[in-house]
Every structure is written in structure tokens, then in C-alpha cells.
Coordinates of C-alpha atoms and ligand atoms in Angstrom, one line a residue:
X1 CA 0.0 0.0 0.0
X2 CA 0.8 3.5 -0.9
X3 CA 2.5 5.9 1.8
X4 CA 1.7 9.4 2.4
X5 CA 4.4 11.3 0.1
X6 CA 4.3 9.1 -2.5
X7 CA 1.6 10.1 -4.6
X8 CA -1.4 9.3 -3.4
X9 CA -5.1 10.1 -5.0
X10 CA -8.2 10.5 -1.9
X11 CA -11.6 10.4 -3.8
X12 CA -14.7 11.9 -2.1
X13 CA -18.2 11.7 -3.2
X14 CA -21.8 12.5 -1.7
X15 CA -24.5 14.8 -2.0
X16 CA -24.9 18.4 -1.0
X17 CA -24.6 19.6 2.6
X18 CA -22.8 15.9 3.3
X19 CA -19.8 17.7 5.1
X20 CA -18.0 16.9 2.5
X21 CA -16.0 20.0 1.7
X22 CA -15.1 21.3 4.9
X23 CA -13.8 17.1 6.0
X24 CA -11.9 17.5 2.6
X25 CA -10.4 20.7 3.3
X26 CA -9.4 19.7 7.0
X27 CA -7.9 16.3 5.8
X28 CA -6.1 17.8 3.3
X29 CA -4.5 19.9 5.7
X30 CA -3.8 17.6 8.2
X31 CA -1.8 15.0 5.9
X32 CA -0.1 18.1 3.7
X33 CA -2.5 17.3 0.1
X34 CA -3.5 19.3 -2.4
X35 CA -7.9 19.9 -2.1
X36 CA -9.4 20.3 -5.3
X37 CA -13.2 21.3 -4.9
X38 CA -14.8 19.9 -8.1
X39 CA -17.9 21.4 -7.9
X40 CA -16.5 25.1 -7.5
X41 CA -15.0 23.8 -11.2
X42 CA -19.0 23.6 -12.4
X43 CA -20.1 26.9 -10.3
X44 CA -17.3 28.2 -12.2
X45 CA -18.8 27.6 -15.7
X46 CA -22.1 28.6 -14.5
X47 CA -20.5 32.1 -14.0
X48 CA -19.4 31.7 -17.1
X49 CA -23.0 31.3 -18.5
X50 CA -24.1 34.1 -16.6
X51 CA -21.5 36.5 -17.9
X52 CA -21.6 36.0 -21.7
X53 CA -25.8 35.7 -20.9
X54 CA -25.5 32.0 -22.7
X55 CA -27.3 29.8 -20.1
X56 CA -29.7 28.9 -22.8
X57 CA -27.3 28.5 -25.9
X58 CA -25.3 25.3 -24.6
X59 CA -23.3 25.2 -27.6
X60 CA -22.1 28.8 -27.5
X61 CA -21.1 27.6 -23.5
X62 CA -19.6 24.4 -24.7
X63 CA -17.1 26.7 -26.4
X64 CA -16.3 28.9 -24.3
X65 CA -15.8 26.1 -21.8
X66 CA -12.9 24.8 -24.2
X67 CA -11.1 28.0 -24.3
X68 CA -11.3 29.1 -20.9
X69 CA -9.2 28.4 -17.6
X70 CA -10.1 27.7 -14.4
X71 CA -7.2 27.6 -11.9
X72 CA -7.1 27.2 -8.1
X73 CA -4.9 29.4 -5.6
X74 CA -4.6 29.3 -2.1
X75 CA -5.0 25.2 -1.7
X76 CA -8.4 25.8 -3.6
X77 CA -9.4 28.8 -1.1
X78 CA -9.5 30.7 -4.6
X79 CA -11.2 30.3 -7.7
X80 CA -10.0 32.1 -10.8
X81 CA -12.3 32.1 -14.2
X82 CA -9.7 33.7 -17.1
X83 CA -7.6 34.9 -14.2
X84 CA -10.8 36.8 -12.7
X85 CA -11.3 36.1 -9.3
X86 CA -15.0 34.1 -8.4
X87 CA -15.0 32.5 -5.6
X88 CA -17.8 35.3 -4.1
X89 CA -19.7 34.9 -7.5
X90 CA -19.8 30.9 -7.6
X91 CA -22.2 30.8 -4.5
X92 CA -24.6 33.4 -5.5
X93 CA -28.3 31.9 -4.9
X94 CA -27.9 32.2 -9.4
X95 CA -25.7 30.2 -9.9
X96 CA -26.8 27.7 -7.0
X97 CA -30.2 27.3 -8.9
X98 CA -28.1 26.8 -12.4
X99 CA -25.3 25.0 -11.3
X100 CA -27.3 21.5 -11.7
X101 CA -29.0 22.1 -15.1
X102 CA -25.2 23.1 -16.5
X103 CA -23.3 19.9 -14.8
X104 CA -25.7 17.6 -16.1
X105 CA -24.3 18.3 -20.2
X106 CA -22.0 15.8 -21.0
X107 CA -19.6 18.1 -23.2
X108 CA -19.1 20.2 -20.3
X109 CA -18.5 17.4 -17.8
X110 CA -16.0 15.6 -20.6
X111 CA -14.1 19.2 -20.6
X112 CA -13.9 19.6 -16.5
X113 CA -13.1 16.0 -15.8
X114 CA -10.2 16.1 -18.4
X115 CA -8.8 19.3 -16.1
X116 CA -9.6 17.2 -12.8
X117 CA -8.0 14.3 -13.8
X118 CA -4.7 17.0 -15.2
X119 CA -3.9 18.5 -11.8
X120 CA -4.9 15.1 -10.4
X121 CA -1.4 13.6 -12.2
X122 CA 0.5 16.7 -10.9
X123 CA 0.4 15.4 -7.0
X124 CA -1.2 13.9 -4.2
X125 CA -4.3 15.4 -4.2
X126 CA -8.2 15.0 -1.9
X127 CA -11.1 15.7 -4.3
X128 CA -14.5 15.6 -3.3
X129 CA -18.0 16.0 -5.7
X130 CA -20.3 13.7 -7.4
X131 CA -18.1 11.7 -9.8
X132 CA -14.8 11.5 -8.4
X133 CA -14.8 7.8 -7.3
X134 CA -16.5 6.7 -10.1
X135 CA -15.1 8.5 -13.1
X136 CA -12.6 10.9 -12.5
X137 CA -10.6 9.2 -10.3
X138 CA -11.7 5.6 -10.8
X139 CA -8.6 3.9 -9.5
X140 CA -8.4 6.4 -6.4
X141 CA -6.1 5.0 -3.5
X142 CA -8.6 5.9 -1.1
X143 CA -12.6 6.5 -1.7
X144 CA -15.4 7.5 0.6
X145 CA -18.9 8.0 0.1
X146 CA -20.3 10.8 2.3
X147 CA -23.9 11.4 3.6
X148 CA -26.2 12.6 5.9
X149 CA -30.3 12.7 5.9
X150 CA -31.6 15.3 4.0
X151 CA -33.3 17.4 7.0
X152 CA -29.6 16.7 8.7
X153 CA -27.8 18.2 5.6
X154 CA -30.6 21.3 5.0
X155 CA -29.8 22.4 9.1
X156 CA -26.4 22.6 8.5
X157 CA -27.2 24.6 5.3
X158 CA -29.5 26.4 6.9
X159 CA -27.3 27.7 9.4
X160 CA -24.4 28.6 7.3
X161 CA -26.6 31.0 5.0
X162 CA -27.8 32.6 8.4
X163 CA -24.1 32.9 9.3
X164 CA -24.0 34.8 6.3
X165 CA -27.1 37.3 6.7
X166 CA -28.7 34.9 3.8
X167 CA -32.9 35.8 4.3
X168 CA -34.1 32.0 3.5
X169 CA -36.2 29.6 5.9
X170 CA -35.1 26.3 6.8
X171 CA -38.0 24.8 5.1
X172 CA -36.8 26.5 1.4
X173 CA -33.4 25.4 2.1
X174 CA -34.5 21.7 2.7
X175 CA -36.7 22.2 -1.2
X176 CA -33.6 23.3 -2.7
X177 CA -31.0 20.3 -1.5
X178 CA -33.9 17.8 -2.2
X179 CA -34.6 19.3 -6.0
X180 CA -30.1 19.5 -6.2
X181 CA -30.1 15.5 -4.8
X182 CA -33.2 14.4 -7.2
X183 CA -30.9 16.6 -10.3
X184 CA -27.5 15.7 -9.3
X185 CA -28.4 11.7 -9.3
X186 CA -31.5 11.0 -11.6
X187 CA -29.2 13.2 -14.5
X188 CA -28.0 11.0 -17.6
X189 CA -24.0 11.2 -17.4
X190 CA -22.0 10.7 -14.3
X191 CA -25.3 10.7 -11.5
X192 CA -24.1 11.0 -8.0
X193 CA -23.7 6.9 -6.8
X194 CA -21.6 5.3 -4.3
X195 CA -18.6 3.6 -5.6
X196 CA -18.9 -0.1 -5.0
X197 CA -15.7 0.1 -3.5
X198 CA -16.2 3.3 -1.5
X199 CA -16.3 3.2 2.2
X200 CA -19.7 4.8 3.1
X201 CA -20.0 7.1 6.1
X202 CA -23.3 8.5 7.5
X203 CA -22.1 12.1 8.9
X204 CA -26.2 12.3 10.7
X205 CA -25.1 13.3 14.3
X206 CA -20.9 13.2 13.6
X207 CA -19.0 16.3 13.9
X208 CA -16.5 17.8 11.7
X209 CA -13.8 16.3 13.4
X210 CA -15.4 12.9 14.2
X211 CA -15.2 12.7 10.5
X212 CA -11.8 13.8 9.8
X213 CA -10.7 11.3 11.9
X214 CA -12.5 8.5 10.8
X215 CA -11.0 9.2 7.4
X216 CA -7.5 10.0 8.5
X217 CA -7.7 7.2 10.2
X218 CA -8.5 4.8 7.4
X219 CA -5.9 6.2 5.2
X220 CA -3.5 5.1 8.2
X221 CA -4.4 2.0 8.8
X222 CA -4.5 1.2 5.4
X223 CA -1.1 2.4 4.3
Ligands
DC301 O1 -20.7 20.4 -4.4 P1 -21.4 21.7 -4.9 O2 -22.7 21.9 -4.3 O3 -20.5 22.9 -5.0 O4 -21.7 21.3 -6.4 C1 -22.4 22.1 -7.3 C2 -23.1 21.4 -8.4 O5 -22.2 20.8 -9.3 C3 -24.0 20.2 -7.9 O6 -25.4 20.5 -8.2 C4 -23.6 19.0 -8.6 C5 -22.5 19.5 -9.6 N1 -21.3 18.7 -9.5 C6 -21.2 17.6 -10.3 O7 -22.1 17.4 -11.1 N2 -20.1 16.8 -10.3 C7 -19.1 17.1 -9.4 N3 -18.0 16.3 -9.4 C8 -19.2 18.1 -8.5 C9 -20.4 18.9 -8.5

């Protein structure tokens, strides 16, 4: 088994509000990896959409998808689109409500997972999303399937938008993950599923840190 140094690949899937994210971003500081957000990658091309007003015209998107860039800084703190930085824009209640319908086109997801698997190669690396265990990173060292109920996964929502001043209810917030869960895994190419060989872990009740260390653990017991 592969040691931490060598280059290792840490694959992390599961719906939204799972805890995946923030259990990504704190693993990959503990063990010194690089994080890689996938799903910023998407809310980046949404902005995209919204900029050049082609949300309707996928082929005109589809094009300037293949001519842009989308780089990380910061251990994917950052999100630049064309050097342009987004990472205020990609969580705008727009692009949350667009984000789903522009993921789900099969020329767009070809494009991103092309760039996934690219800095992939470069490093050890945590990425978390939909697809990373199953396509993007099919022969991951390591894969984990994240999730929690969906009035679990709305709370925690739910109290991050009132952390930022966000005017919602609980009750809209728990509609919007449930329409993003029936989008993100009833869609055509690449649904959200568990890899077979993914080690699930229900995050209902667990805290941030009870999960970090469940996962750290693994990867060291397994090395
Ligand atoms: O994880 P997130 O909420 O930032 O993801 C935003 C959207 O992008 C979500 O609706 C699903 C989509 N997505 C995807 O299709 N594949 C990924 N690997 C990551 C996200």
C-alpha cells in the first residue's frame, strides 16, 4: 500500500450539505494534500454562462468552456475564471439554482473532468464532488462516500446562510437540496452513486472532526 508522500489520489463523493467540503479541506490539511473542490469547477462555468448571458445556448457555452481556464490558488481557497477572481460569484443563490441544469451536459463534464484528472497527475491530491470515485478518479487510493439525511444536511445549510445574513427559511433550504439530490443523481451522465468500493459514512449526528478522523484514520491504517 501506498504511503503518504508518495503520490497518493483521496476520492470523495456524496450529496450536497454531506460535510464533504469542509472534512476535505481539513484532511487535506492535516496529511499536507493538495484539495481540489470539483464542484467550484462547475459553479465556475455557470459564472461563465451568466457573464456571456448564454445559459440557454449550450453550444455557444460548450465553447467557451474549451477556451477558458479555471485555476485554483490558495489550496483551492480561490477560484479564478480567465484569471478573474470568483469564488464570491460561484455561491450566489444564481448560480446555486443553475449549477445542476449546466453539470448535467455531457460536453461540459468531458471538458472539467479532463482538467480534474490533469492536476490530479501533478500530486497527491483530496477531491471531493459527485463523480470523483466513479469517473474521475476511478482507480483512487482511497474512496469515501459521504452522507447525511436530508433534513440533517438542510440544518447545516441552513445555518451557514444565516451565518452569512442569507434571508431564507429552513423549510426553502431543505426544497432546494432535495430538487439538487433528485438533479444531481437522476441526471443521464456521471449521477451521483456510491462507488462499489467506496467506504460509506453516514455524517447524521458526527461532527467535523469525528469525521476527519474516521478518514484519516483509514488512510492510516491502510497504508
Ligand atoms: O458540491 P457543490 O454543491 O458545490 O456542487 C455544485 C453542483 O455541481 C451540484 O449540483 C452538482 C454538480 N457537481 C457535479 O455534477 N459533479 C461534481 N463532481 C461536483 C459537482
Amino acid at each position: 500500500m501506498k504511503q503518504i508522500g508518495d503520490h497518493v489520489t483521496i476520492a470523495i463523493d456524496g450529496p450536497a450539505g454531506s460535510g464533504k467540503s469542509t472534512v476535505a479541506r481539513r484532511v487535506a490539511e492535516k496529511l499536507g494534500l493538495l484539495y481540489l473542490d470539483s464542484g467550484a469547477m462547475y459553479r465556475a462555468v455557470t459564472v461563465l454562462a451568466i457573464q456571456n448571458e448564454v445559459e440557454n445556448d449550450i453550444p455557444k457555452l460548450i465553447g467557451l468552456v474549451k477556451t477558458c481556464r479555471i485555476n485554483f490558488e490558495d489550496n483551492g481557497k480561490k477560484i479564478l475564471l480567465n484569471s478573474d477572481d470568483v469564488s464570491i460569484q460561484i455561491r450566489t443563490p444564481e448560480v446555486n439554482k443553475l449549477v445542476a441544469d449546466i453539470a448535467k451536459v455531457p460536453e461540459i463534464r468531458n471538458e472539467i473532468v479532463k482538467h480534474q484528472q490533469k492536476i490530479g497527475e501533478e500530486g497527491s491530491i483530496i477531491a471531493e464532488g459527485r463523480d470523483l470515485t466513479t469517473i474521475v478518479f476511478p482507480d483512487a487510493d482511497f474512496k469515501f462516500y459521504l452522507d447525511a439525511s436530508v433534513k440533517e444536511r438542510a440544518k447545516r445549510r441552513f445555518a451557514e446562510l444565516q451565518a452569512q445574513n442569507v434571508d431564507t427559511t429552513l423549510e426553502a433550504v431543505e426544497t432546494e437540496i432535495s430538487a439538487r439530490d433528485e438533479k444531481d443523481t437522476s441526471r443521464e451522465h456521471s449521477p451521483l452513486r456510491a462507488a462499489e468500493d467506496a467506504i460509506h459514512v453516514d455524517t447524521t449526528g458526527k461532527t467535523i472532526e469525528e469525521v476527519v478522523d474516521f478518514i484519516v484514520d483509514q488512510i492510516s491504517n491502510q497504508k
